[in-house]
Amino acid sequence: MRHYGTIFLLIFLSACTQPKDNDDADLKQTPIHGNTSTKRFSFTPSGLLSPASSGRGRFGDNFIYAPYIRFPIEHAPAYINSQVYGIGGMYGKAGNLCDRRNYQYPWHDNFCEKRGWGMPLCPSGTGHQGVDIRTATCAKKRYYAVAVESGRISYIGKYTVTLRGNSGRKYRYLHLDSNSLQVSRGQRVKRGQRIGLVSDNMGNTKTSIHLHFDMKQTIAIDGIPKQVYVPPYSSLVDAYIRLLKGRP
Amino acid sequence: MQKMFIGLVLWVVMLSAEGGILSVKWPKKNSVQQKIEQETPSALQKKIEEVTLPVLLPKSYLRNQKMSIVVEKNYYAITIFFKGANLMISGDRSYQLEIRDIDMKSQKMLKRVKQEFVHSEGMIIADFSRYGVSYSMQVECDRIEEDKRCVKDEFLRKLYRELVIVGGKR
């Protein structure tokens, strides 16, 4: 019964033809040329999780759920890839979290990566609710996270900042350094305004230095609202390309 | 499976990427509701009087002094501060996507979906719809692996059961 919601929400598969296995997917990377000093940007397709053992994503869902948002890290480069399955991660290859291979293109989507958390839009019904983003280097408290759209800071918690954009979407920023926050609860912010420094803050629980970013939006199904975490990857690829082109 | 797929394709056609504002289905005021609103501190009522949706709060925290309130016309977020944890409750009339004209059977199925309490990055979250709008509750703890409020659902479930309308502009 609990999965009926999933059925309705699957209609987001606007361009969705999910392969049986990630290995079937087209691994071709798309190089993007920016006019910045950033090395050539490339990314693997949305929903193609890496490594394949990290779960099944929403392969082929290229829908931009949050159009024209600003990339949530102030400056490029930044790297979307798995923390848990990356080098030095809990389920990743042995090594250091700061290994330079964690800090290189291509990007890898990690929305829906294996977790025990309920996620109606993930093929397995559970998974990661957002994406993890590494900053340019492994330095802690050096890189700012910024507002992806103008709106209002609706919540500041122990290690969470929530921005409600003027669109009504809610964006969560996790693991920012609490002492570095540039915003307060209830404050109106403009797109691109600094929020805080990316760190490894998760209360007393250990995590790597990264920004967990997720987006929640409401879908009205015949007038009945349903809030869901939507895939941010395509929106972030779009935002990052604009950032690289100098038009964030 | 094939039927479901066809259904999904049809629904995709009906998907509208246009957002908007949801209509509120205000419940009738009864004596219980009137009593609760009378019990709600006037300072709190004043802060939420411009919110155009029912403002929900757990009954036992109506008089809590340690709370932060963020309000907009179509949105509110209230944070209650506990020792070692925060509770946030928000309500929102906006939507970003729309699906229209689902059949009666699907509508019934949708209405029967049980309330879930979802664990998320050390928090527990409950998203739900009531009175035609969407609400969210979440509890976040300092010590996420040890604090029972963030390990088990009971704490949030209890607060969820206690929710009452404390105000809002009809």
mmCIF file with all atom_site columns, N, CA and C in Angstrom, chain A residues 123-164:
data_model
loop_
_atom_site.group_PDB
_atom_site.id
_atom_site.type_symbol
_atom_site.label_atom_id
_atom_site.label_alt_id
_atom_site.label_comp_id
_atom_site.label_asym_id
_atom_site.label_entity_id
_atom_site.label_seq_id
_atom_site.pdbx_PDB_ins_code
_atom_site.Cartn_x
_atom_site.Cartn_y
_atom_site.Cartn_z
_atom_site.occupancy
_atom_site.B_iso_or_equiv
_atom_site.pdbx_formal_charge
_atom_site.auth_seq_id
_atom_site.auth_comp_id
_atom_site.auth_asym_id
_atom_site.auth_atom_id
_atom_site.pdbx_PDB_model_num
ATOM 1   N N  . PRO A 1 123 ? 14.226 3.831  -8.085 1.00 0.00 ? 123 PRO A N  1
ATOM 2   C CA . PRO A 1 123 ? 13.762 2.536  -8.582 1.00 0.00 ? 123 PRO A CA 1
ATOM 3   C C  . PRO A 1 123 ? 13.568 1.497  -7.477 1.00 0.00 ? 123 PRO A C  1
ATOM 4   N N  . SER A 1 124 ? 14.386 1.548  -6.438 1.00 0.00 ? 124 SER A N  1
ATOM 5   C CA . SER A 1 124 ? 14.269 0.552  -5.370 1.00 0.00 ? 124 SER A CA 1
ATOM 6   C C  . SER A 1 124 ? 13.296 0.996  -4.274 1.00 0.00 ? 124 SER A C  1
ATOM 7   N N  . GLY A 1 125 ? 12.825 2.214  -4.335 1.00 0.00 ? 125 GLY A N  1
ATOM 8   C CA . GLY A 1 125 ? 11.934 2.741  -3.287 1.00 0.00 ? 125 GLY A CA 1
ATOM 9   C C  . GLY A 1 125 ? 12.681 3.334  -2.100 1.00 0.00 ? 125 GLY A C  1
ATOM 10  N N  . THR A 1 126 ? 13.999 3.158  -2.101 1.00 0.00 ? 126 THR A N  1
ATOM 11  C CA . THR A 1 126 ? 14.836 3.776  -1.064 1.00 0.00 ? 126 THR A CA 1
ATOM 12  C C  . THR A 1 126 ? 16.067 4.387  -1.735 1.00 0.00 ? 126 THR A C  1
ATOM 13  N N  . GLY A 1 127 ? 16.754 5.247  -1.024 1.00 0.00 ? 127 GLY A N  1
ATOM 14  C CA . GLY A 1 127 ? 17.982 5.784  -1.606 1.00 0.00 ? 127 GLY A CA 1
ATOM 15  C C  . GLY A 1 127 ? 18.354 7.153  -1.099 1.00 0.00 ? 127 GLY A C  1
ATOM 16  N N  . HIS A 1 128 ? 19.432 7.662  -1.631 1.00 0.00 ? 128 HIS A N  1
ATOM 17  C CA . HIS A 1 128 ? 19.985 8.968  -1.282 1.00 0.00 ? 128 HIS A CA 1
ATOM 18  C C  . HIS A 1 128 ? 19.033 10.064 -1.789 1.00 0.00 ? 128 HIS A C  1
ATOM 19  N N  . GLN A 1 129 ? 18.758 11.033 -0.937 1.00 0.00 ? 129 GLN A N  1
ATOM 20  C CA . GLN A 1 129 ? 17.732 12.018 -1.266 1.00 0.00 ? 129 GLN A CA 1
ATOM 21  C C  . GLN A 1 129 ? 18.255 13.233 -2.021 1.00 0.00 ? 129 GLN A C  1
ATOM 22  N N  . GLY A 1 130 ? 19.555 13.301 -2.174 1.00 0.00 ? 130 GLY A N  1
ATOM 23  C CA . GLY A 1 130 ? 20.127 14.424 -2.907 1.00 0.00 ? 130 GLY A CA 1
ATOM 24  C C  . GLY A 1 130 ? 21.414 13.995 -3.577 1.00 0.00 ? 130 GLY A C  1
ATOM 25  N N  . VAL A 1 131 ? 22.303 14.959 -3.791 1.00 0.00 ? 131 VAL A N  1
ATOM 26  C CA . VAL A 1 131 ? 23.619 14.619 -4.333 1.00 0.00 ? 131 VAL A CA 1
ATOM 27  C C  . VAL A 1 131 ? 24.692 15.200 -3.405 1.00 0.00 ? 131 VAL A C  1
ATOM 28  N N  . ASP A 1 132 ? 25.837 14.545 -3.423 1.00 0.00 ? 132 ASP A N  1
ATOM 29  C CA . ASP A 1 132 ? 26.986 15.026 -2.664 1.00 0.00 ? 132 ASP A CA 1
ATOM 30  C C  . ASP A 1 132 ? 27.940 15.739 -3.610 1.00 0.00 ? 132 ASP A C  1
ATOM 31  N N  . ILE A 1 133 ? 28.412 16.876 -3.162 1.00 0.00 ? 133 ILE A N  1
ATOM 32  C CA . ILE A 1 133 ? 29.284 17.704 -4.010 1.00 0.00 ? 133 ILE A CA 1
ATOM 33  C C  . ILE A 1 133 ? 30.584 17.987 -3.262 1.00 0.00 ? 133 ILE A C  1
ATOM 34  N N  . ARG A 1 134 ? 31.692 17.648 -3.882 1.00 0.00 ? 134 ARG A N  1
ATOM 35  C CA . ARG A 1 134 ? 33.000 18.012 -3.308 1.00 0.00 ? 134 ARG A CA 1
ATOM 36  C C  . ARG A 1 134 ? 33.421 19.362 -3.878 1.00 0.00 ? 134 ARG A C  1
ATOM 37  N N  . THR A 1 135 ? 34.124 20.111 -3.069 1.00 0.00 ? 135 THR A N  1
ATOM 38  C CA . THR A 1 135 ? 34.619 21.416 -3.516 1.00 0.00 ? 135 THR A CA 1
ATOM 39  C C  . THR A 1 135 ? 35.926 21.240 -4.293 1.00 0.00 ? 135 THR A C  1
ATOM 40  N N  . ALA A 1 136 ? 36.554 22.340 -4.665 1.00 0.00 ? 136 ALA A N  1
ATOM 41  C CA . ALA A 1 136 ? 37.725 22.286 -5.544 1.00 0.00 ? 136 ALA A CA 1
ATOM 42  C C  . ALA A 1 136 ? 38.851 21.432 -4.964 1.00 0.00 ? 136 ALA A C  1
ATOM 43  N N  . THR A 1 137 ? 39.054 21.571 -3.665 1.00 0.00 ? 137 THR A N  1
ATOM 44  C CA . THR A 1 137 ? 40.085 20.773 -2.998 1.00 0.00 ? 137 THR A CA 1
ATOM 45  C C  . THR A 1 137 ? 39.491 20.214 -1.706 1.00 0.00 ? 137 THR A C  1
ATOM 46  N N  . CYS A 1 138 ? 40.318 19.443 -1.030 1.00 0.00 ? 138 CYS A N  1
ATOM 47  C CA . CYS A 1 138 ? 39.860 18.800 0.208  1.00 0.00 ? 138 CYS A CA 1
ATOM 48  C C  . CYS A 1 138 ? 39.907 19.754 1.414  1.00 0.00 ? 138 CYS A C  1
ATOM 49  N N  . ALA A 1 139 ? 40.202 21.004 1.154  1.00 0.00 ? 139 ALA A N  1
ATOM 50  C CA . ALA A 1 139 ? 40.323 21.958 2.271  1.00 0.00 ? 139 ALA A CA 1
ATOM 51  C C  . ALA A 1 139 ? 38.980 22.184 2.955  1.00 0.00 ? 139 ALA A C  1
ATOM 52  N N  . LYS A 1 140 ? 39.031 22.147 4.272  1.00 0.00 ? 140 LYS A N  1
ATOM 53  C CA . LYS A 1 140 ? 37.814 22.334 5.066  1.00 0.00 ? 140 LYS A CA 1
ATOM 54  C C  . LYS A 1 140 ? 37.588 23.823 5.319  1.00 0.00 ? 140 LYS A C  1
ATOM 55  N N  . LYS A 1 141 ? 36.333 24.243 5.255  1.00 0.00 ? 141 LYS A N  1
ATOM 56  C CA . LYS A 1 141 ? 35.944 25.616 5.561  1.00 0.00 ? 141 LYS A CA 1
ATOM 57  C C  . LYS A 1 141 ? 36.656 26.650 4.672  1.00 0.00 ? 141 LYS A C  1
ATOM 58  N N  . ARG A 1 142 ? 36.801 26.347 3.409  1.00 0.00 ? 142 ARG A N  1
ATOM 59  C CA . ARG A 1 142 ? 37.428 27.317 2.504  1.00 0.00 ? 142 ARG A CA 1
ATOM 60  C C  . ARG A 1 142 ? 36.454 27.780 1.414  1.00 0.00 ? 142 ARG A C  1
ATOM 61  N N  . TYR A 1 143 ? 35.507 26.947 1.058  1.00 0.00 ? 143 TYR A N  1
ATOM 62  C CA . TYR A 1 143 ? 34.651 27.232 -0.101 1.00 0.00 ? 143 TYR A CA 1
ATOM 63  C C  . TYR A 1 143 ? 33.210 27.505 0.338  1.00 0.00 ? 143 TYR A C  1
ATOM 64  N N  . TYR A 1 144 ? 32.649 28.558 -0.213 1.00 0.00 ? 144 TYR A N  1
ATOM 65  C CA . TYR A 1 144 ? 31.289 28.937 0.180  1.00 0.00 ? 144 TYR A CA 1
ATOM 66  C C  . TYR A 1 144 ? 30.216 28.215 -0.631 1.00 0.00 ? 144 TYR A C  1
ATOM 67  N N  . ALA A 1 145 ? 29.185 27.827 0.101  1.00 0.00 ? 145 ALA A N  1
ATOM 68  C CA . ALA A 1 145 ? 27.944 27.403 -0.549 1.00 0.00 ? 145 ALA A CA 1
ATOM 69  C C  . ALA A 1 145 ? 27.095 28.658 -0.679 1.00 0.00 ? 145 ALA A C  1
ATOM 70  N N  . VAL A 1 146 ? 26.361 28.743 -1.777 1.00 0.00 ? 146 VAL A N  1
ATOM 71  C CA . VAL A 1 146 ? 25.575 29.957 -2.041 1.00 0.00 ? 146 VAL A CA 1
ATOM 72  C C  . VAL A 1 146 ? 24.123 29.601 -2.359 1.00 0.00 ? 146 VAL A C  1
ATOM 73  N N  . ALA A 1 147 ? 23.276 30.604 -2.283 1.00 0.00 ? 147 ALA A N  1
ATOM 74  C CA . ALA A 1 147 ? 21.843 30.383 -2.540 1.00 0.00 ? 147 ALA A CA 1
ATOM 75  C C  . ALA A 1 147 ? 21.616 30.069 -4.010 1.00 0.00 ? 147 ALA A C  1
ATOM 76  N N  . VAL A 1 148 ? 20.878 29.015 -4.268 1.00 0.00 ? 148 VAL A N  1
ATOM 77  C CA . VAL A 1 148 ? 20.634 28.620 -5.660 1.00 0.00 ? 148 VAL A CA 1
ATOM 78  C C  . VAL A 1 148 ? 19.521 29.455 -6.304 1.00 0.00 ? 148 VAL A C  1
ATOM 79  N N  . GLU A 1 149 ? 18.657 29.995 -5.479 1.00 0.00 ? 149 GLU A N  1
ATOM 80  C CA . GLU A 1 149 ? 17.675 30.965 -5.993 1.00 0.00 ? 149 GLU A CA 1
ATOM 81  C C  . GLU A 1 149 ? 17.341 31.938 -4.865 1.00 0.00 ? 149 GLU A C  1
ATOM 82  N N  . SER A 1 150 ? 16.735 33.024 -5.224 1.00 0.00 ? 150 SER A N  1
ATOM 83  C CA . SER A 1 150 ? 16.340 33.992 -4.198 1.00 0.00 ? 150 SER A CA 1
ATOM 84  C C  . SER A 1 150 ? 15.205 33.400 -3.379 1.00 0.00 ? 150 SER A C  1
ATOM 85  N N  . GLY A 1 151 ? 15.193 33.715 -2.119 1.00 0.00 ? 151 GLY A N  1
ATOM 86  C CA . GLY A 1 151 ? 14.144 33.160 -1.264 1.00 0.00 ? 151 GLY A CA 1
ATOM 87  C C  . GLY A 1 151 ? 14.391 33.517 0.177  1.00 0.00 ? 151 GLY A C  1
ATOM 88  N N  . ARG A 1 152 ? 14.054 32.587 1.037  1.00 0.00 ? 152 ARG A N  1
ATOM 89  C CA . ARG A 1 152 ? 14.142 32.877 2.470  1.00 0.00 ? 152 ARG A CA 1
ATOM 90  C C  . ARG A 1 152 ? 14.718 31.679 3.195  1.00 0.00 ? 152 ARG A C  1
ATOM 91  N N  . ILE A 1 153 ? 15.573 31.948 4.145  1.00 0.00 ? 153 ILE A N  1
ATOM 92  C CA . ILE A 1 153 ? 16.132 30.863 4.953  1.00 0.00 ? 153 ILE A CA 1
ATOM 93  C C  . ILE A 1 153 ? 15.039 30.438 5.939  1.00 0.00 ? 153 ILE A C  1
ATOM 94  N N  . SER A 1 154 ? 14.539 29.251 5.758  1.00 0.00 ? 154 SER A N  1
ATOM 95  C CA . SER A 1 154 ? 13.398 28.824 6.573  1.00 0.00 ? 154 SER A CA 1
ATOM 96  C C  . SER A 1 154 ? 13.830 28.031 7.795  1.00 0.00 ? 154 SER A C  1
ATOM 97  N N  . TYR A 1 155 ? 15.013 27.478 7.746  1.00 0.00 ? 155 TYR A N  1
ATOM 98  C CA . TYR A 1 155 ? 15.443 26.641 8.868  1.00 0.00 ? 155 TYR A CA 1
ATOM 99  C C  . TYR A 1 155 ? 16.966 26.606 8.943  1.00 0.00 ? 155 TYR A C  1
ATOM 100 N N  . ILE A 1 156 ? 17.450 26.749 10.149 1.00 0.00 ? 156 ILE A N  1
ATOM 101 C CA . ILE A 1 156 ? 18.870 26.497 10.402 1.00 0.00 ? 156 ILE A CA 1
ATOM 102 C C  . ILE A 1 156 ? 18.931 25.532 11.570 1.00 0.00 ? 156 ILE A C  1
ATOM 103 N N  . GLY A 1 157 ? 19.505 24.378 11.334 1.00 0.00 ? 157 GLY A N  1
ATOM 104 C CA . GLY A 1 157 ? 19.565 23.365 12.377 1.00 0.00 ? 157 GLY A CA 1
ATOM 105 C C  . GLY A 1 157 ? 20.981 23.125 12.838 1.00 0.00 ? 157 GLY A C  1
ATOM 106 N N  . LYS A 1 158 ? 21.197 21.938 13.335 1.00 0.00 ? 158 LYS A N  1
ATOM 107 C CA . LYS A 1 158 ? 22.508 21.591 13.877 1.00 0.00 ? 158 LYS A CA 1
ATOM 108 C C  . LYS A 1 158 ? 23.550 21.521 12.759 1.00 0.00 ? 158 LYS A C  1
ATOM 109 N N  . TYR A 1 159 ? 23.154 20.973 11.646 1.00 0.00 ? 159 TYR A N  1
ATOM 110 C CA . TYR A 1 159 ? 24.074 20.877 10.501 1.00 0.00 ? 159 TYR A CA 1
ATOM 111 C C  . TYR A 1 159 ? 23.334 21.047 9.169  1.00 0.00 ? 159 TYR A C  1
ATOM 112 N N  . THR A 1 160 ? 22.187 21.666 9.253  1.00 0.00 ? 160 THR A N  1
ATOM 113 C CA . THR A 1 160 ? 21.328 21.831 8.077  1.00 0.00 ? 160 THR A CA 1
ATOM 114 C C  . THR A 1 160 ? 20.916 23.283 7.905  1.00 0.00 ? 160 THR A C  1
ATOM 115 N N  . VAL A 1 161 ? 20.928 23.740 6.674  1.00 0.00 ? 161 VAL A N  1
ATOM 116 C CA . VAL A 1 161 ? 20.314 25.026 6.351  1.00 0.00 ? 161 VAL A CA 1
ATOM 117 C C  . VAL A 1 161 ? 19.300 24.761 5.249  1.00 0.00 ? 161 VAL A C  1
ATOM 118 N N  . THR A 1 162 ? 18.089 25.249 5.435  1.00 0.00 ? 162 THR A N  1
ATOM 119 C CA . THR A 1 162 ? 17.072 25.066 4.400  1.00 0.00 ? 162 THR A CA 1
ATOM 120 C C  . THR A 1 162 ? 16.697 26.423 3.823  1.00 0.00 ? 162 THR A C  1
ATOM 121 N N  . LEU A 1 163 ? 16.730 26.476 2.512  1.00 0.00 ? 163 LEU A N  1
ATOM 122 C CA . LEU A 1 163 ? 16.311 27.679 1.791  1.00 0.00 ? 163 LEU A CA 1
ATOM 123 C C  . LEU A 1 163 ? 14.998 27.366 1.089  1.00 0.00 ? 163 LEU A C  1
ATOM 124 N N  . ARG A 1 164 ? 13.990 28.172 1.363  1.00 0.00 ? 164 ARG A N  1
ATOM 125 C CA . ARG A 1 164 ? 12.767 28.059 0.565  1.00 0.00 ? 164 ARG A CA 1
ATOM 126 C C  . ARG A 1 164 ? 12.862 29.116 -0.520 1.00 0.00 ? 164 ARG A C  1
#
